[in-house]
Amino acid sequence: MNSKIKLHGFNNLTKSLGFCIYDVCYAKTPEQRAEYIEYIDEQYNADRLTDILTEVCDIIGANILNTARQDYDPQGASVTILVSEEEIKAPDEVDQSETPGPVPESVVSHLDKSHICVHTYPEVHPHDGICTFRADIEVSTCGVISPLKALNYLIHELESDIVTLDYRVRGFTRDTEGHKHYIDHDINSIQNFIGDDILEQYDMIDVNVYQENMFHTKMMIKDNDLNNYLFGISTDELDDDEEKEIHDKLRKEMQEIFYGRNMP
């Protein structure tokens, strides 16, 4: 599939990138846990999420057709933006190689008849002090552009402890001879679209179904500095036993999310 495919009419393939990002922290008291929820709701309310996605649209060169936003009670928010491309590019002008996309300073891409959406889910454990924040994001495009080229930018912008990524190409498009094509670019792993600086920060595993054009990657941060996971306190306020207990709780929480199952 290295040679360019001459298509009949518009490229009808749908390419969808969906991913969840998780931030995990520890808040010692009920008051600190309540402050954590307030902090997350303020930092990721519908207006700010709209600003973030609007900036993404500007960076990738997309026109916003419609925006829907909503804050929820007691917490959480959703934003969906319908977009179209600014400038139509010919298929042979689009980079479809299996390489990392650009970093935030230099992202240029185009979307056509597409959407970007995000939903947030702040949550606290009522007894254990563990707090999690999940953002569920989807970038769906039609045509020659793959949303994987925006992945490097999005991971840079949304630094997280755990990331789960799903990429799927759906439908088919026809070439000028009438033959159907169910994918129009090479891909062995989502990891090949992620920059080396990110790859070095995470442990990763793949679960791919190549014959169905479905690709899945899970990422877990290697960082073990406890101060990066404490809300309202620091390690200076903990004795050695308490520090180890909190560290073990946080690592267990991240491993359970990463592997998708509860651990004893």
C-alpha positions as protocol buffer text, in pm:
chain_id: "A"
residue {
  index: 1
  type: MET
  ca { x: 0 y: 0 z: 0 }
}
residue {
  index: 2
  type: ASN
  ca { x: 298 y: 230 z: -51 }
}
residue {
  index: 3
  type: SER
  ca { x: 176 y: 366 z: -388 }
}
residue {
  index: 4
  type: LYS
  ca { x: -98 y: 629 z: -397 }
}
residue {
  index: 5
  type: ILE
  ca { x: -452 y: 504 z: -465 }
}
residue {
  index: 6
  type: LYS
  ca { x: -647 y: 691 z: -732 }
}
residue {
  index: 7
  type: LEU
  ca { x: -998 y: 726 z: -591 }
}
residue {
  index: 8
  type: HIS
  ca { x: -1334 y: 757 z: -753 }
}
residue {
  index: 9
  type: GLY
  ca { x: -1488 y: 1071 z: -604 }
}
residue {
  index: 10
  type: PHE
  ca { x: -1463 y: 1151 z: -233 }
}
residue {
  index: 11
  type: ASN
  ca { x: -1272 y: 928 z: 11 }
}
residue {
  index: 12
  type: ASN
  ca { x: -1554 y: 764 z: 211 }
}
residue {
  index: 13
  type: LEU
  ca { x: -1339 y: 610 z: 487 }
}
residue {
  index: 14
  type: THR
  ca { x: -1410 y: 714 z: 846 }
}
residue {
  index: 15
  type: LYS
  ca { x: -1108 y: 724 z: 1077 }
}
residue {
  index: 16
  type: SER
  ca { x: -1178 y: 751 z: 1449 }
}
residue {
  index: 17
  type: LEU
  ca { x: -930 y: 808 z: 1730 }
}
residue {
  index: 18
  type: GLY
  ca { x: -1074 y: 768 z: 2078 }
}
residue {
  index: 19
  type: PHE
  ca { x: -878 y: 789 z: 2398 }
}
residue {
  index: 20
  type: CYS
  ca { x: -922 y: 817 z: 2771 }
}
residue {
  index: 21
  type: ILE
  ca { x: -673 y: 1004 z: 2983 }
}
residue {
  index: 22
  type: TYR
  ca { x: -656 y: 948 z: 3359 }
}
residue {
  index: 23
  type: ASP
  ca { x: -496 y: 1161 z: 3628 }
}
residue {
  index: 24
  type: VAL
  ca { x: -464 y: 998 z: 3971 }
}
residue {
  index: 25
  type: CYS
  ca { x: -388 y: 1174 z: 4300 }
}
residue {
  index: 26
  type: TYR
  ca { x: -423 y: 1137 z: 4677 }
}
residue {
  index: 27
  type: ALA
  ca { x: -621 y: 1380 z: 4898 }
}
residue {
  index: 28
  type: LYS
  ca { x: -592 y: 1296 z: 5266 }
}
residue {
  index: 29
  type: THR
  ca { x: -901 y: 1458 z: 5423 }
}
residue {
  index: 30
  type: PRO
  ca { x: -1266 y: 1488 z: 5313 }
}
residue {
  index: 31
  type: GLU
  ca { x: -1213 y: 1864 z: 5285 }
}
residue {
  index: 32
  type: GLN
  ca { x: -915 y: 1816 z: 5053 }
}
residue {
  index: 33
  type: ARG
  ca { x: -1112 y: 1569 z: 4842 }
}
residue {
  index: 34
  type: ALA
  ca { x: -1395 y: 1821 z: 4807 }
}
residue {
  index: 35
  type: GLU
  ca { x: -1140 y: 2087 z: 4712 }
}
residue {
  index: 36
  type: TYR
  ca { x: -999 y: 1849 z: 4449 }
}
residue {
  index: 37
  type: ILE
  ca { x: -1341 y: 1812 z: 4284 }
}
residue {
  index: 38
  type: GLU
  ca { x: -1388 y: 2190 z: 4290 }
}
residue {
  index: 39
  type: TYR
  ca { x: -1042 y: 2238 z: 4141 }
}
residue {
  index: 40
  type: ILE
  ca { x: -1106 y: 1990 z: 3858 }
}
residue {
  index: 41
  type: ASP
  ca { x: -1448 y: 2135 z: 3784 }
}
residue {
  index: 42
  type: GLU
  ca { x: -1295 y: 2483 z: 3762 }
}
residue {
  index: 43
  type: GLN
  ca { x: -996 y: 2376 z: 3553 }
}
residue {
  index: 44
  type: TYR
  ca { x: -1203 y: 2164 z: 3312 }
}
residue {
  index: 45
  type: ASN
  ca { x: -1542 y: 2332 z: 3297 }
}
residue {
  index: 46
  type: ALA
  ca { x: -1734 y: 2349 z: 2968 }
}
residue {
  index: 47
  type: ASP
  ca { x: -1610 y: 2699 z: 2883 }
}
residue {
  index: 48
  type: ARG
  ca { x: -1243 y: 2608 z: 2928 }
}
residue {
  index: 49
  type: LEU
  ca { x: -1284 y: 2279 z: 2742 }
}
residue {
  index: 50
  type: THR
  ca { x: -1443 y: 2474 z: 2458 }
}
residue {
  index: 51
  type: ASP
  ca { x: -1142 y: 2708 z: 2455 }
}
residue {
  index: 52
  type: ILE
  ca { x: -905 y: 2409 z: 2446 }
}
residue {
  index: 53
  type: LEU
  ca { x: -1088 y: 2237 z: 2160 }
}
residue {
  index: 54
  type: THR
  ca { x: -1125 y: 2566 z: 1973 }
}
residue {
  index: 55
  type: GLU
  ca { x: -749 y: 2610 z: 1993 }
}
residue {
  index: 56
  type: VAL
  ca { x: -705 y: 2253 z: 1865 }
}
residue {
  index: 57
  type: CYS
  ca { x: -931 y: 2339 z: 1569 }
}
residue {
  index: 58
  type: ASP
  ca { x: -719 y: 2646 z: 1493 }
}
residue {
  index: 59
  type: ILE
  ca { x: -398 y: 2444 z: 1509 }
}
residue {
  index: 60
  type: ILE
  ca { x: -522 y: 2166 z: 1280 }
}
residue {
  index: 61
  type: GLY
  ca { x: -675 y: 2414 z: 1037 }
}
residue {
  index: 62
  type: ALA
  ca { x: -1045 y: 2335 z: 1084 }
}
residue {
  index: 63
  type: ASN
  ca { x: -1353 y: 2554 z: 1057 }
}
residue {
  index: 64
  type: ILE
  ca { x: -1598 y: 2526 z: 1347 }
}
residue {
  index: 65
  type: LEU
  ca { x: -1951 y: 2462 z: 1221 }
}
residue {
  index: 66
  type: ASN
  ca { x: -2128 y: 2411 z: 1553 }
}
residue {
  index: 67
  type: THR
  ca { x: -2044 y: 2386 z: 1923 }
}
residue {
  index: 68
  type: ALA
  ca { x: -2246 y: 2221 z: 2202 }
}
residue {
  index: 69
  type: ARG
  ca { x: -2133 y: 2244 z: 2565 }
}
residue {
  index: 70
  type: GLN
  ca { x: -2270 y: 2142 z: 2905 }
}
residue {
  index: 71
  type: ASP
  ca { x: -2161 y: 2149 z: 3270 }
}
residue {
  index: 72
  type: TYR
  ca { x: -2314 y: 1881 z: 3494 }
}
residue {
  index: 73
  type: ASP
  ca { x: -2426 y: 1868 z: 3857 }
}
residue {
  index: 74
  type: PRO
  ca { x: -2253 y: 1757 z: 4076 }
}
residue {
  index: 75
  type: GLN
  ca { x: -1946 y: 1751 z: 3848 }
}
residue {
  index: 76
  type: GLY
  ca { x: -1819 y: 1693 z: 3495 }
}
residue {
  index: 77
  type: ALA
  ca { x: -1862 y: 1861 z: 3158 }
}
residue {
  index: 78
  type: SER
  ca { x: -1903 y: 1782 z: 2787 }
}
residue {
  index: 79
  type: VAL
  ca { x: -1816 y: 1967 z: 2467 }
}
residue {
  index: 80
  type: THR
  ca { x: -1876 y: 1859 z: 2107 }
}
residue {
  index: 81
  type: ILE
  ca { x: -1753 y: 2058 z: 1807 }
}
residue {
  index: 82
  type: LEU
  ca { x: -1853 y: 1984 z: 1448 }
}
residue {
  index: 83
  type: VAL
  ca { x: -1581 y: 2098 z: 1208 }
}
residue {
  index: 84
  type: SER
  ca { x: -1492 y: 2110 z: 840 }
}
residue {
  index: 85
  type: GLU
  ca { x: -1159 y: 2159 z: 672 }
}
residue {
  index: 86
  type: GLU
  ca { x: -1031 y: 2504 z: 580 }
}
residue {
  index: 87
  type: GLU
  ca { x: -848 y: 2411 z: 263 }
}
residue {
  index: 88
  type: ILE
  ca { x: -905 y: 2100 z: 53 }
}
residue {
  index: 89
  type: LYS
  ca { x: -582 y: 1913 z: -4 }
}
residue {
  index: 90
  type: ALA
  ca { x: -526 y: 1654 z: -275 }
}
residue {
  index: 91
  type: PRO
  ca { x: -456 y: 1300 z: -147 }
}
residue {
  index: 92
  type: ASP
  ca { x: -98 y: 1311 z: -274 }
}
residue {
  index: 93
  type: GLU
  ca { x: -33 y: 1626 z: -66 }
}
residue {
  index: 94
  type: VAL
  ca { x: -128 y: 1459 z: 263 }
}
residue {
  index: 95
  type: ASP
  ca { x: 132 y: 1286 z: 481 }
}
residue {
  index: 96
  type: GLN
  ca { x: -9 y: 940 z: 552 }
}
residue {
  index: 97
  type: SER
  ca { x: 319 y: 782 z: 664 }
}
residue {
  index: 98
  type: GLU
  ca { x: 339 y: 584 z: 987 }
}
residue {
  index: 99
  type: THR
  ca { x: 541 y: 847 z: 1172 }
}
residue {
  index: 100
  type: PRO
  ca { x: 477 y: 1072 z: 1473 }
}
residue {
  index: 101
  type: GLY
  ca { x: 277 y: 1385 z: 1409 }
}
residue {
  index: 102
  type: PRO
  ca { x: 421 y: 1727 z: 1489 }
}
residue {
  index: 103
  type: VAL
  ca { x: 448 y: 1868 z: 1840 }
}
residue {
  index: 104
  type: PRO
  ca { x: 229 y: 2164 z: 1951 }
}
residue {
  index: 105
  type: GLU
  ca { x: 450 y: 2438 z: 1806 }
}
residue {
  index: 106
  type: SER
  ca { x: 415 y: 2315 z: 1447 }
}
residue {
  index: 107
  type: VAL
  ca { x: 88 y: 2126 z: 1404 }
}
residue {
  index: 108
  type: VAL
  ca { x: -74 y: 2178 z: 1062 }
}
residue {
  index: 109
  type: SER
  ca { x: -351 y: 1946 z: 949 }
}
residue {
  index: 110
  type: HIS
  ca { x: -696 y: 1953 z: 789 }
}
residue {
  index: 111
  type: LEU
  ca { x: -1027 y: 1784 z: 862 }
}
residue {
  index: 112
  type: ASP
  ca { x: -1339 y: 1736 z: 651 }
}
residue {
  index: 113
  type: LYS
  ca { x: -1694 y: 1664 z: 779 }
}
residue {
  index: 114
  type: SER
  ca { x: -1557 y: 1571 z: 1117 }
}
residue {
  index: 115
  type: HIS
  ca { x: -1601 y: 1623 z: 1490 }
}
residue {
  index: 116
  type: ILE
  ca { x: -1404 y: 1657 z: 1812 }
}
residue {
  index: 117
  type: CYS
  ca { x: -1564 y: 1588 z: 2149 }
}
residue {
  index: 118
  type: VAL
  ca { x: -1461 y: 1557 z: 2513 }
}
residue {
  index: 119
  type: HIS
  ca { x: -1639 y: 1440 z: 2829 }
}
residue {
  index: 120
  type: THR
  ca { x: -1494 y: 1465 z: 3181 }
}
residue {
  index: 121
  type: TYR
  ca { x: -1546 y: 1242 z: 3485 }
}
residue {
  index: 122
  type: PRO
  ca { x: -1396 y: 1360 z: 3819 }
}
residue {
  index: 123
  type: GLU
  ca { x: -1426 y: 1099 z: 4097 }
}
residue {
  index: 124
  type: VAL
  ca { x: -1305 y: 1040 z: 4453 }
}
residue {
  index: 125
  type: HIS
  ca { x: -1289 y: 731 z: 4672 }
}
residue {
  index: 126
  type: PRO
  ca { x: -1498 y: 813 z: 4985 }
}
residue {
  index: 127
  type: HIS
  ca { x: -1267 y: 629 z: 5228 }
}
residue {
  index: 128
  type: ASP
  ca { x: -931 y: 566 z: 5063 }
}
residue {
  index: 129
  type: GLY
  ca { x: -822 y: 918 z: 4967 }
}
residue {
  index: 130
  type: ILE
  ca { x: -773 y: 821 z: 4601 }
}
residue {
  index: 131
  type: CYS
  ca { x: -898 y: 1077 z: 4346 }
}
residue {
  index: 132
  type: THR
  ca { x: -917 y: 1026 z: 3972 }
}
residue {
  index: 133
  type: PHE
  ca { x: -997 y: 1250 z: 3678 }
}
residue {
  index: 134
  type: ARG
  ca { x: -1087 y: 1095 z: 3342 }
}
residue {
  index: 135
  type: ALA
  ca { x: -1132 y: 1281 z: 3014 }
}
residue {
  index: 136
  type: ASP
  ca { x: -1282 y: 1085 z: 2725 }
}
residue {
  index: 137
  type: ILE
  ca { x: -1186 y: 1236 z: 2389 }
}
residue {
  index: 138
  type: GLU
  ca { x: -1278 y: 1147 z: 2031 }
}
residue {
  index: 139
  type: VAL
  ca { x: -1144 y: 1287 z: 1705 }
}
residue {
  index: 140
  type: SER
  ca { x: -1326 y: 1151 z: 1402 }
}
residue {
  index: 141
  type: THR
  ca { x: -1239 y: 1241 z: 1042 }
}
residue {
  index: 142
  type: CYS
  ca { x: -1363 y: 1155 z: 694 }
}
residue {
  index: 143
  type: GLY
  ca { x: -1139 y: 1158 z: 388 }
}
residue {
  index: 144
  type: VAL
  ca { x: -764 y: 1121 z: 350 }
}
residue {
  index: 145
  type: ILE
  ca { x: -665 y: 1279 z: 682 }
}
residue {
  index: 146
  type: SER
  ca { x: -597 y: 1049 z: 977 }
}
residue {
  index: 147
  type: PRO
  ca { x: -655 y: 1188 z: 1328 }
}
residue {
  index: 148
  type: LEU
  ca { x: -340 y: 1000 z: 1435 }
}
residue {
  index: 149
  type: LYS
  ca { x: -141 y: 1297 z: 1305 }
}
residue {
  index: 150
  type: ALA
  ca { x: -294 y: 1505 z: 1587 }
}
residue {
  index: 151
  type: LEU
  ca { x: -211 y: 1244 z: 1853 }
}
residue {
  index: 152
  type: ASN
  ca { x: 136 y: 1374 z: 1937 }
}
residue {
  index: 153
  type: TYR
  ca { x: -4 y: 1721 z: 2000 }
}
residue {
  index: 154
  type: LEU
  ca { x: -293 y: 1597 z: 2214 }
}
residue {
  index: 155
  type: ILE
  ca { x: -72 y: 1382 z: 2438 }
}
residue {
  index: 156
  type: HIS
  ca { x: 164 y: 1676 z: 2486 }
}
residue {
  index: 157
  type: GLU
  ca { x: -127 y: 1900 z: 2583 }
}
residue {
  index: 158
  type: LEU
  ca { x: -303 y: 1650 z: 2811 }
}
residue {
  index: 159
  type: GLU
  ca { x: -28 y: 1510 z: 3032 }
}
residue {
  index: 160
  type: SER
  ca { x: -167 y: 1210 z: 3217 }
}
residue {
  index: 161
  type: ASP
  ca { x: -77 y: 908 z: 3424 }
}
residue {
  index: 162
  type: ILE
  ca { x: -265 y: 655 z: 3209 }
}
residue {
  index: 163
  type: VAL
  ca { x: -377 y: 681 z: 2847 }
}
residue {
  index: 164
  type: THR
  ca { x: -585 y: 426 z: 2655 }
}
residue {
  index: 165
  type: LEU
  ca { x: -597 y: 475 z: 2278 }
}
residue {
  index: 166
  type: ASP
  ca { x: -828 y: 321 z: 2019 }
}
residue {
  index: 167
  type: TYR
  ca { x: -799 y: 379 z: 1646 }
}
residue {
  index: 168
  type: ARG
  ca { x: -1030 y: 229 z: 1387 }
}
residue {
  index: 169
  type: VAL
  ca { x: -1085 y: 276 z: 1014 }
}
residue {
  index: 170
  type: ARG
  ca { x: -1445 y: 206 z: 913 }
}
residue {
  index: 171
  type: GLY
  ca { x: -1631 y: 177 z: 585 }
}
residue {
  index: 172
  type: PHE
  ca { x: -1467 y: 161 z: 243 }
}
residue {
  index: 173
  type: THR
  ca { x: -1379 y: 380 z: -53 }
}
residue {
  index: 174
  type: ARG
  ca { x: -1343 y: 289 z: -421 }
}
residue {
  index: 175
  type: ASP
  ca { x: -1058 y: 345 z: -662 }
}
residue {
  index: 176
  type: THR
  ca { x: -1114 y: 455 z: -1020 }
}
residue {
  index: 177
  type: GLU
  ca { x: -1146 y: 90 z: -1130 }
}
residue {
  index: 178
  type: GLY
  ca { x: -1425 y: 25 z: -878 }
}
residue {
  index: 179
  type: HIS
  ca { x: -1223 y: -184 z: -630 }
}
residue {
  index: 180
  type: LYS
  ca { x: -1307 y: -127 z: -262 }
}
residue {
  index: 181
  type: HIS
  ca { x: -1033 y: -22 z: -18 }
}
residue {
  index: 182
  type: TYR
  ca { x: -1095 y: -62 z: 355 }
}
residue {
  index: 183
  type: ILE
  ca { x: -788 y: 137 z: 466 }
}
residue {
  index: 184
  type: ASP
  ca { x: -573 y: 385 z: 277 }
}
residue {
  index: 185
  type: HIS
  ca { x: -256 y: 411 z: 485 }
}
residue {
  index: 186
  type: ASP
  ca { x: 2 y: 182 z: 648 }
}
residue {
  index: 187
  type: ILE
  ca { x: -21 y: 119 z: 1022 }
}
residue {
  index: 188
  type: ASN
  ca { x: 134 y: -146 z: 1247 }
}
residue {
  index: 189
  type: SER
  ca { x: 89 y: 27 z: 1582 }
}
residue {
  index: 190
  type: ILE
  ca { x: -44 y: 352 z: 1724 }
}
residue {
  index: 191
  type: GLN
  ca { x: 292 y: 381 z: 1900 }
}
residue {
  index: 192
  type: ASN
  ca { x: 457 y: 463 z: 1566 }
}
residue {
  index: 193
  type: PHE
  ca { x: 261 y: 790 z: 1562 }
}
residue {
  index: 194
  type: ILE
  ca { x: 395 y: 896 z: 1906 }
}
residue {
  index: 195
  type: GLY
  ca { x: 720 y: 1087 z: 1953 }
}
residue {
  index: 196
  type: ASP
  ca { x: 1023 y: 939 z: 2127 }
}
residue {
  index: 197
  type: ASP
  ca { x: 1002 y: 1186 z: 2416 }
}
residue {
  index: 198
  type: ILE
  ca { x: 657 y: 1051 z: 2507 }
}
residue {
  index: 199
  type: LEU
  ca { x: 751 y: 687 z: 2448 }
}
residue {
  index: 200
  type: GLU
  ca { x: 1033 y: 722 z: 2702 }
}
residue {
  index: 201
  type: GLN
  ca { x: 792 y: 841 z: 2974 }
}
residue {
  index: 202
  type: TYR
  ca { x: 546 y: 551 z: 2956 }
}
residue {
  index: 203
  type: ASP
  ca { x: 522 y: 173 z: 2969 }
}
residue {
  index: 204
  type: MET
  ca { x: 305 y: 62 z: 2674 }
}
residue {
  index: 205
  type: ILE
  ca { x: 130 y: -245 z: 2540 }
}
residue {
  index: 206
  type: ASP
  ca { x: -64 y: -304 z: 2216 }
}
residue {
  index: 207
  type: VAL
  ca { x: -373 y: -515 z: 2142 }
}
residue {
  index: 208
  type: ASN
  ca { x: -436 y: -496 z: 1766 }
}
residue {
  index: 209
  type: VAL
  ca { x: -680 y: -671 z: 1532 }
}
residue {
  index: 210
  type: TYR
  ca { x: -515 y: -603 z: 1197 }
}
residue {
  index: 211
  type: GLN
  ca { x: -770 y: -782 z: 979 }
}
residue {
  index: 212
  type: GLU
  ca { x: -1044 y: -555 z: 1120 }
}
residue {
  index: 213
  type: ASN
  ca { x: -834 y: -235 z: 1104 }
}
residue {
  index: 214
  type: MET
  ca { x: -863 y: -195 z: 1482 }
}
residue {
  index: 215
  type: PHE
  ca { x: -568 y: -79 z: 1691 }
}
residue {
  index: 216
  type: HIS
  ca { x: -540 y: -38 z: 2069 }
}
residue {
  index: 217
  type: THR
  ca { x: -255 y: 96 z: 2283 }
}
residue {
  index: 218
  type: LYS
  ca { x: -236 y: 142 z: 2660 }
}
residue {
  index: 219
  type: MET
  ca { x: 14 y: 373 z: 2831 }
}
residue {
  index: 220
  type: MET
  ca { x: 114 y: 404 z: 3200 }
}
residue {
  index: 221
  type: ILE
  ca { x: 350 y: 671 z: 3330 }
}
residue {
  index: 222
  type: LYS
  ca { x: 682 y: 558 z: 3479 }
}
residue {
  index: 223
  type: ASP
  ca { x: 706 y: 858 z: 3716 }
}
residue {
  index: 224
  type: ASN
  ca { x: 729 y: 754 z: 4083 }
}
residue {
  index: 225
  type: ASP
  ca { x: 775 y: 1096 z: 4250 }
}
residue {
  index: 226
  type: LEU
  ca { x: 502 y: 1092 z: 4515 }
}
residue {
  index: 227
  type: ASN
  ca { x: 491 y: 1472 z: 4537 }
}
residue {
  index: 228
  type: ASN
  ca { x: 341 y: 1477 z: 4186 }
}
residue {
  index: 229
  type: TYR
  ca { x: 38 y: 1283 z: 4317 }
}
residue {
  index: 230
  type: LEU
  ca { x: -42 y: 1458 z: 4645 }
}
residue {
  index: 231
  type: PHE
  ca { x: -322 y: 1719 z: 4662 }
}
residue {
  index: 232
  type: GLY
  ca { x: -300 y: 1973 z: 4944 }
}
residue {
  index: 233
  type: ILE
  ca { x: 2 y: 1814 z: 5115 }
}
residue {
  index: 234
  type: SER
  ca { x: 363 y: 1714 z: 5042 }
}
residue {
  index: 235
  type: THR
  ca { x: 589 y: 1428 z: 5145 }
}
residue {
  index: 236
  type: ASP
  ca { x: 744 y: 1658 z: 5408 }
}
residue {
  index: 237
  type: GLU
  ca { x: 422 y: 1615 z: 5608 }
}
residue {
  index: 238
  type: LEU
  ca { x: 429 y: 1231 z: 5595 }
}
residue {
  index: 239
  type: ASP
  ca { x: 628 y: 976 z: 5791 }
}
residue {
  index: 240
  type: ASP
  ca { x: 798 y: 690 z: 5606 }
}
residue {
  index: 241
  type: ASP
  ca { x: 520 y: 436 z: 5671 }
}
residue {
  index: 242
  type: GLU
  ca { x: 244 y: 671 z: 5556 }
}
residue {
  index: 243
  type: GLU
  ca { x: 445 y: 769 z: 5248 }
}
residue {
  index: 244
  type: LYS
  ca { x: 487 y: 404 z: 5149 }
}
residue {
  index: 245
  type: GLU
  ca { x: 119 y: 329 z: 5212 }
}
residue {
  index: 246
  type: ILE
  ca { x: 4 y: 617 z: 4989 }
}
residue {
  index: 247
  type: HIS
  ca { x: 256 y: 527 z: 4719 }
}
residue {
  index: 248
  type: ASP
  ca { x: 130 y: 168 z: 4714 }
}
residue {
  index: 249
  type: LYS
  ca { x: -234 y: 282 z: 4697 }
}
residue {
  index: 250
  type: LEU
  ca { x: -164 y: 511 z: 4403 }
}
residue {
  index: 251
  type: ARG
  ca { x: 38 y: 252 z: 4213 }
}
residue {
  index: 252
  type: LYS
  ca { x: -234 y: -9 z: 4266 }
}
residue {
  index: 253
  type: GLU
  ca { x: -498 y: 235 z: 4138 }
}
residue {
  index: 254
  type: MET
  ca { x: -296 y: 306 z: 3824 }
}
residue {
  index: 255
  type: GLN
  ca { x: -227 y: -63 z: 3759 }
}
residue {
  index: 256
  type: GLU
  ca { x: -596 y: -149 z: 3797 }
}
residue {
  index: 257
  type: ILE
  ca { x: -692 y: 118 z: 3545 }
}
residue {
  index: 258
  type: PHE
  ca { x: -411 y: 16 z: 3310 }
}
residue {
  index: 259
  type: TYR
  ca { x: -495 y: -355 z: 3312 }
}
residue {
  index: 260
  type: GLY
  ca { x: -871 y: -304 z: 3338 }
}
residue {
  index: 261
  type: ARG
  ca { x: -927 y: -529 z: 3638 }
}
residue {
  index: 262
  type: ASN
  ca { x: -937 y: -505 z: 4016 }
}
residue {
  index: 263
  type: MET
  ca { x: -646 y: -641 z: 4216 }
}
residue {
  index: 264
  type: PRO
  ca { x: -651 y: -792 z: 4567 }
}
